[in-house]
mmCIF file with all atom_site columns, C-alpha atoms in Angstrom:
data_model
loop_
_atom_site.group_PDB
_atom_site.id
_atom_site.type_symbol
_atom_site.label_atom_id
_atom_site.label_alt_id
_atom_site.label_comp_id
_atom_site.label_asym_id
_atom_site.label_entity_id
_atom_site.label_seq_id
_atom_site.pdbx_PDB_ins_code
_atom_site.Cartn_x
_atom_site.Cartn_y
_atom_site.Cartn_z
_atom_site.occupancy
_atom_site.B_iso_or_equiv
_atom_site.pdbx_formal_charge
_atom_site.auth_seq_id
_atom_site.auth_comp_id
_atom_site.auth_asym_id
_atom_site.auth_atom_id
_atom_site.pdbx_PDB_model_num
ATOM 1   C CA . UNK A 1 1   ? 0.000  0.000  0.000   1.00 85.00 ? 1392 UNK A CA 1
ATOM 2   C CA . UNK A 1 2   ? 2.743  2.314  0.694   1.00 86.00 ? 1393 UNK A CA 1
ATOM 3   C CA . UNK A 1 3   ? 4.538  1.520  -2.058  1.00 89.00 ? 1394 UNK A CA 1
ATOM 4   C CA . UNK A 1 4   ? 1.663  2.081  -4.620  1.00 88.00 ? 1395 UNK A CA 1
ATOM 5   C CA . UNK A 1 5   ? 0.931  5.379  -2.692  1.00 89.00 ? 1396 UNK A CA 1
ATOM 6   C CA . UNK A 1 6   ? 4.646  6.604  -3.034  1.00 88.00 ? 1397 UNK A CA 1
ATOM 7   C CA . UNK A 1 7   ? 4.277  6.124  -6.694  1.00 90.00 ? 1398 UNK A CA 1
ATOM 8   C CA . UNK A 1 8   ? 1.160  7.664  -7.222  1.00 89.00 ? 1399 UNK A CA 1
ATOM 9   C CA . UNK A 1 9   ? 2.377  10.829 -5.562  1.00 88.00 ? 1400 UNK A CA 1
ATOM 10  C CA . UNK A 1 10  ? 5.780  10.301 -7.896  1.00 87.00 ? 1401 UNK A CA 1
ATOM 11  C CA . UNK A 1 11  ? 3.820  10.212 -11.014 1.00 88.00 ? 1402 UNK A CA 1
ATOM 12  C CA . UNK A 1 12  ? 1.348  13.460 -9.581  1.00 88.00 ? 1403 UNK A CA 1
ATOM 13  C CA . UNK A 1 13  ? 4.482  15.168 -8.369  1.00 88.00 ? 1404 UNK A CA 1
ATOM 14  C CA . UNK A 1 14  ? 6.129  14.892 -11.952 1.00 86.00 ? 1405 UNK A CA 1
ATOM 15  C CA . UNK A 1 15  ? 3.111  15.862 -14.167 1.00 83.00 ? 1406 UNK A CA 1
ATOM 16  C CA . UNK A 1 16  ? 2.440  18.660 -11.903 1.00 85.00 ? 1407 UNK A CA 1
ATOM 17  C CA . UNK A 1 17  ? 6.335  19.749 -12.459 1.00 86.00 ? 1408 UNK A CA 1
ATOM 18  C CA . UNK A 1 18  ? 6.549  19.247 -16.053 1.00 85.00 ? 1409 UNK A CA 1
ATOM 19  C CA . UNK A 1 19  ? 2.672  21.825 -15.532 1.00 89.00 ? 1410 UNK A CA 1
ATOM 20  C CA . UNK A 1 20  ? 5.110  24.549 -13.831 1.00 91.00 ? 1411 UNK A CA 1
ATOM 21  C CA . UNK A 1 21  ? 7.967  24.658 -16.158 1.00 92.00 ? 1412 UNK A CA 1
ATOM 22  C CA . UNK A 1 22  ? 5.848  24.715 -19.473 1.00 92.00 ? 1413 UNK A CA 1
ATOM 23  C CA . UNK A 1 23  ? 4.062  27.638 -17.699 1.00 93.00 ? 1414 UNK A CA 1
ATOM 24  C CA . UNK A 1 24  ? 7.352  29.118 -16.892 1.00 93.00 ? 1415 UNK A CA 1
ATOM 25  C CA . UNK A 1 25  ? 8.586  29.076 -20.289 1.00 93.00 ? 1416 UNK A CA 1
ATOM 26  C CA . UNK A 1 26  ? 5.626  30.476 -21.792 1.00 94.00 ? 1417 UNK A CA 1
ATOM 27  C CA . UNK A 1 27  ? 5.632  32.934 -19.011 1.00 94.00 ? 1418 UNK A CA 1
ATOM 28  C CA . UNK A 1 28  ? 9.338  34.265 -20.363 1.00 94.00 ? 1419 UNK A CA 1
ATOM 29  C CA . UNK A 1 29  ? 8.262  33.918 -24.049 1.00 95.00 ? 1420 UNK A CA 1
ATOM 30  C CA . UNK A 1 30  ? 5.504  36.735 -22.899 1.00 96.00 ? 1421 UNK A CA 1
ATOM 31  C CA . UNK A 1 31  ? 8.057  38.664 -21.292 1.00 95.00 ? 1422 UNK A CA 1
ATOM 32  C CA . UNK A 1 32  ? 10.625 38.657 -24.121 1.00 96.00 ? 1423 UNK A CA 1
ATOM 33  C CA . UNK A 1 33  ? 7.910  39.937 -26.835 1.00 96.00 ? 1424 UNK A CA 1
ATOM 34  C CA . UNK A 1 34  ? 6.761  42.324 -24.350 1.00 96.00 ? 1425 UNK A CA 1
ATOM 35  C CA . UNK A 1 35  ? 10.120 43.725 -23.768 1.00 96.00 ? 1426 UNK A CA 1
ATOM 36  C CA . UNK A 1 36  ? 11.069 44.392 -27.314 1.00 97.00 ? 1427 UNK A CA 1
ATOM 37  C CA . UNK A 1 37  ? 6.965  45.886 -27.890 1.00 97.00 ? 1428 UNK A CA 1
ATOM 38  C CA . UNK A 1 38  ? 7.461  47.993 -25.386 1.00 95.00 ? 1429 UNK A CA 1
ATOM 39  C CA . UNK A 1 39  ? 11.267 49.353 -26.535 1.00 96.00 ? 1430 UNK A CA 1
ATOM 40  C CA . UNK A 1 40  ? 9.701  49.956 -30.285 1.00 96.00 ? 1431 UNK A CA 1
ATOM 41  C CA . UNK A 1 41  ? 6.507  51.516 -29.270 1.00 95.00 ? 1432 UNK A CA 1
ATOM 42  C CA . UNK A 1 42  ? 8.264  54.127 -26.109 1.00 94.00 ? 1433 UNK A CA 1
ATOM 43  C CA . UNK A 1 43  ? 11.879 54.102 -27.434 1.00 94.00 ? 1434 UNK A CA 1
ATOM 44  C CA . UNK A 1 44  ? 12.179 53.151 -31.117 1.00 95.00 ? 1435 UNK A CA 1
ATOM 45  C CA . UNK A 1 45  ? 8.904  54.928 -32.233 1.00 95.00 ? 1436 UNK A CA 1
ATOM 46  C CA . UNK A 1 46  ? 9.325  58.328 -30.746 1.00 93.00 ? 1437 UNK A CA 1
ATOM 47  C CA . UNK A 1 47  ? 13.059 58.537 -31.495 1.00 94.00 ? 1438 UNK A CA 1
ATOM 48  C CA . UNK A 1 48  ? 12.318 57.467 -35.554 1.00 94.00 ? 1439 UNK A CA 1
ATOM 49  C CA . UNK A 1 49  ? 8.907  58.114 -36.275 1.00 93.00 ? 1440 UNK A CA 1
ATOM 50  C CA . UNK A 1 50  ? 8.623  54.683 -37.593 1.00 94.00 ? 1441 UNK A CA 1
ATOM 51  C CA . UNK A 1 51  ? 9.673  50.784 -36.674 1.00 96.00 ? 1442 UNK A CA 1
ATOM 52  C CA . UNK A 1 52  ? 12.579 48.939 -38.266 1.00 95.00 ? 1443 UNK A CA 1
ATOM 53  C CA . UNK A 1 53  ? 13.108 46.116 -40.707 1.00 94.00 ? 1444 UNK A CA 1
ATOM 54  C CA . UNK A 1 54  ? 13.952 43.911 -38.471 1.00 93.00 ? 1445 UNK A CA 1
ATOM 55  C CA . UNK A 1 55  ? 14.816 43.922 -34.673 1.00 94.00 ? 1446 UNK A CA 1
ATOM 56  C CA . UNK A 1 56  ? 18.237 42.654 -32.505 1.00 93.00 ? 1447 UNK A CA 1
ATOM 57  C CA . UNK A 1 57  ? 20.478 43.995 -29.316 1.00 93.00 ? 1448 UNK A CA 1
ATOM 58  C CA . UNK A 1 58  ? 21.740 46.993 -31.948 1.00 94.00 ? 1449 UNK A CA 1
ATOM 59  C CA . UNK A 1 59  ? 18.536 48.204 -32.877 1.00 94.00 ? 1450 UNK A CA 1
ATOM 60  C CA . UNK A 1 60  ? 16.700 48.132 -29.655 1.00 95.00 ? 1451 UNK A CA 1
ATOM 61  C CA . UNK A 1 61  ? 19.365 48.391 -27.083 1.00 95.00 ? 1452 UNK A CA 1
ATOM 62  C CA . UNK A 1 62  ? 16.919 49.302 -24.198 1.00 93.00 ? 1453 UNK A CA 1
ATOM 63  C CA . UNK A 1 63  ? 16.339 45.559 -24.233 1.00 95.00 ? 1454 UNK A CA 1
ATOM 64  C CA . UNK A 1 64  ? 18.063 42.718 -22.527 1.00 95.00 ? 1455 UNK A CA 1
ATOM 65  C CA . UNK A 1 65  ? 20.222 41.080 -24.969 1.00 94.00 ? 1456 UNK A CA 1
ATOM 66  C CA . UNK A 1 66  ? 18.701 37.758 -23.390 1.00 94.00 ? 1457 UNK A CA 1
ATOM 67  C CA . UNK A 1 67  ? 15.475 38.681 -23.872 1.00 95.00 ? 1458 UNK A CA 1
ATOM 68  C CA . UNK A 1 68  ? 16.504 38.558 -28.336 1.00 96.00 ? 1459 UNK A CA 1
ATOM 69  C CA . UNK A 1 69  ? 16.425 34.657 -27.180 1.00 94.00 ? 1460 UNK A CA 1
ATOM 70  C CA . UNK A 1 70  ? 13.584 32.232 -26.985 1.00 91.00 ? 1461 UNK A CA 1
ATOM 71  C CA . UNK A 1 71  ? 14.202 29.415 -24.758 1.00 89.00 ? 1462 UNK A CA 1
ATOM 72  C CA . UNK A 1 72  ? 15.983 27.207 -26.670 1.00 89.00 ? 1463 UNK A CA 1
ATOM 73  C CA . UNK A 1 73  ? 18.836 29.888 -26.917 1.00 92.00 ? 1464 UNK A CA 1
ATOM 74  C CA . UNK A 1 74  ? 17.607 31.064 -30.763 1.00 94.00 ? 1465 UNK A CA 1
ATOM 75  C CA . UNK A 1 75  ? 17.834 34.310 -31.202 1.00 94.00 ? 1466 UNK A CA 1
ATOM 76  C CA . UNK A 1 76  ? 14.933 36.020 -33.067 1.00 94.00 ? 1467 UNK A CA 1
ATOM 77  C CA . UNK A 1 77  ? 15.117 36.252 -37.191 1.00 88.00 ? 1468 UNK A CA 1
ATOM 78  C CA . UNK A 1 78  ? 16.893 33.023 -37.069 1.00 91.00 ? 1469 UNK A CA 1
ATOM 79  C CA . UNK A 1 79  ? 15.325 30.576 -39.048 1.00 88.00 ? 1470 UNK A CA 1
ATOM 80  C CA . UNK A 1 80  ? 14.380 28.019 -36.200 1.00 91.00 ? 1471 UNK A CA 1
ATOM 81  C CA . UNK A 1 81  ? 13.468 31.211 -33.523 1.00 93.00 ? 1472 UNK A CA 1
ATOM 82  C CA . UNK A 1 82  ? 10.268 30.571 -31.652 1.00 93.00 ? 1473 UNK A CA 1
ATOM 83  C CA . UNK A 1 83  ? 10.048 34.281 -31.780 1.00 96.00 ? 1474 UNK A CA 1
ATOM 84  C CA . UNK A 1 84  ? 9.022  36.150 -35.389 1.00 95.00 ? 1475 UNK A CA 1
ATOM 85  C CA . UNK A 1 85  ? 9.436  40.085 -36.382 1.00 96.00 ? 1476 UNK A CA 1
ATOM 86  C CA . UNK A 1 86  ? 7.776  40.688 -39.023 1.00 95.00 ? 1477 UNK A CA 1
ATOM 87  C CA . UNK A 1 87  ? 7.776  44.026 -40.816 1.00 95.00 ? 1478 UNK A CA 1
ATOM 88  C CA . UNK A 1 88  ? 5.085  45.907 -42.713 1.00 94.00 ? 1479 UNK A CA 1
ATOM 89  C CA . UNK A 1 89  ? 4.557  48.184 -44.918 1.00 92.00 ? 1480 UNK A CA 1
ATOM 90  C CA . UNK A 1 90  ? 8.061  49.196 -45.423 1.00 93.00 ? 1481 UNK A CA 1
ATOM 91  C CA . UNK A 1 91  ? 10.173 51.477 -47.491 1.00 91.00 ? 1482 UNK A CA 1
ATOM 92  C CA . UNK A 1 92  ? 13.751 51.050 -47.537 1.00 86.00 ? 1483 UNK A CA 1
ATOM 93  C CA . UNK A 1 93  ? 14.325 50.640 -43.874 1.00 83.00 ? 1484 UNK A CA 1
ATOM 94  C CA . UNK A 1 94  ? 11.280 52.472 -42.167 1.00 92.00 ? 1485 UNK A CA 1
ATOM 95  C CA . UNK A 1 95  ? 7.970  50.341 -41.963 1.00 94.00 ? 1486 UNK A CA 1
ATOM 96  C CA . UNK A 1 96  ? 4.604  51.555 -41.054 1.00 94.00 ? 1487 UNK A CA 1
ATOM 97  C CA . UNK A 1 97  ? 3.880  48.143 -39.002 1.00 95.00 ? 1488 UNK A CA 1
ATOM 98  C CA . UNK A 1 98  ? 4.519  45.475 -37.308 1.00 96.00 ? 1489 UNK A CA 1
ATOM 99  C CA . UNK A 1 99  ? 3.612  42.215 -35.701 1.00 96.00 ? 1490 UNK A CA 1
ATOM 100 C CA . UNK A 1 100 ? 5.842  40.261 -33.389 1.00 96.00 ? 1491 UNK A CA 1
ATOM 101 C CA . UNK A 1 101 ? 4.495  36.735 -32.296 1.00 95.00 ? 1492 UNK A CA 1
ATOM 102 C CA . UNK A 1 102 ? 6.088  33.487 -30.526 1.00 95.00 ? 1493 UNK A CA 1
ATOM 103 C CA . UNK A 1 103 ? 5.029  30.040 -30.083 1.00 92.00 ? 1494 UNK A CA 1
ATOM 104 C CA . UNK A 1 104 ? 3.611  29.048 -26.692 1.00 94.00 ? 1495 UNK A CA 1
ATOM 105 C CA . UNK A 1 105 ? 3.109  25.837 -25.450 1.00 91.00 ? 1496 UNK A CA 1
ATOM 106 C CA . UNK A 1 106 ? -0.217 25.820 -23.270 1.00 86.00 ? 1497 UNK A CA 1
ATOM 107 C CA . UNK A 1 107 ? -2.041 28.468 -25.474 1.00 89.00 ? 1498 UNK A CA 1
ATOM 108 C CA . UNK A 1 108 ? -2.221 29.737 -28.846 1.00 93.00 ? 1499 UNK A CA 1
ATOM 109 C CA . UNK A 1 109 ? 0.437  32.047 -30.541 1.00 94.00 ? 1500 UNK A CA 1
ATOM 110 C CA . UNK A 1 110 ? 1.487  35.351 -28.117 1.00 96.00 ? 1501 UNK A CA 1
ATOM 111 C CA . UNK A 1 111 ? 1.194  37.897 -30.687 1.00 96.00 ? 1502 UNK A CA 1
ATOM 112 C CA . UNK A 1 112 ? 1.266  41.964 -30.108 1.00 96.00 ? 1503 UNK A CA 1
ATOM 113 C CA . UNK A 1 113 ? 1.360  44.140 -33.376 1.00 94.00 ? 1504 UNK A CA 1
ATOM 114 C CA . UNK A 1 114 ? 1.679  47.978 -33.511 1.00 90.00 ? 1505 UNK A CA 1
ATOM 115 C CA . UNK A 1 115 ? -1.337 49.765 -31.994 1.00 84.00 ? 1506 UNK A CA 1
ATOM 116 C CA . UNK A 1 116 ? -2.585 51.352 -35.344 1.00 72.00 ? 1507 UNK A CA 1
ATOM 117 C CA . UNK A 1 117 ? -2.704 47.683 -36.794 1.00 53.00 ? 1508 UNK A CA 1
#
């Protein structure tokens, strides 16, 4: 009896785990599109009157270069990346729009775009 109770609270013990780190690494996906919204909307935007072609540590340096990384260490524009910049609108390196997205696990695509989209 003991035995079968120690495993049962084994196997609740790691599904509930394997619950908190999914959550936890959706919970930094968030934070990492949030981050780089929030430095091309308050910092980018008002110092260019537009949003760039494409997004890294160099063009929004307000950002935590670890934040340009999704989980799995890929930095975003890279072709595997869980997180996606993509541009709209643009001529030559200004662009009107944007829309910058990642993956999540537990829930559908995390996805904030410029406010006049």
């Amino acid at each position: 009896i003991v035995a079968g109770l120690f495993i049962i609270a084994s196997v609740i013990f790691f599904v509930q785990k394997n619950h908190v780190e999914v959550a936890a690494r959706d919970e930094a996906r968030k934070t990492s599109i949030n981050a780089m919204y929030y430095s091309l909307e308050e910092v980018y935007f008002k110092e260019h009157g537009s949003y760039p072609r494409t997004v890294s540590e160099e063009v929004l340096p307000s950002v935590d270069p670890d934040l340009f990384k999704d989980p799995n260490g890929k930095k975003i524009g890279e072709s595997d990346s869980e997180f996606r910049y993509e541009p709209l609108n643009c001529t030559a390196e200004a662009c009107k729009g944007y829309s910058l997205r990642t993956t999540l696990e537990n829930e559908d695509d995390f996805v904030k775009t410029n406010p006049t989209e």
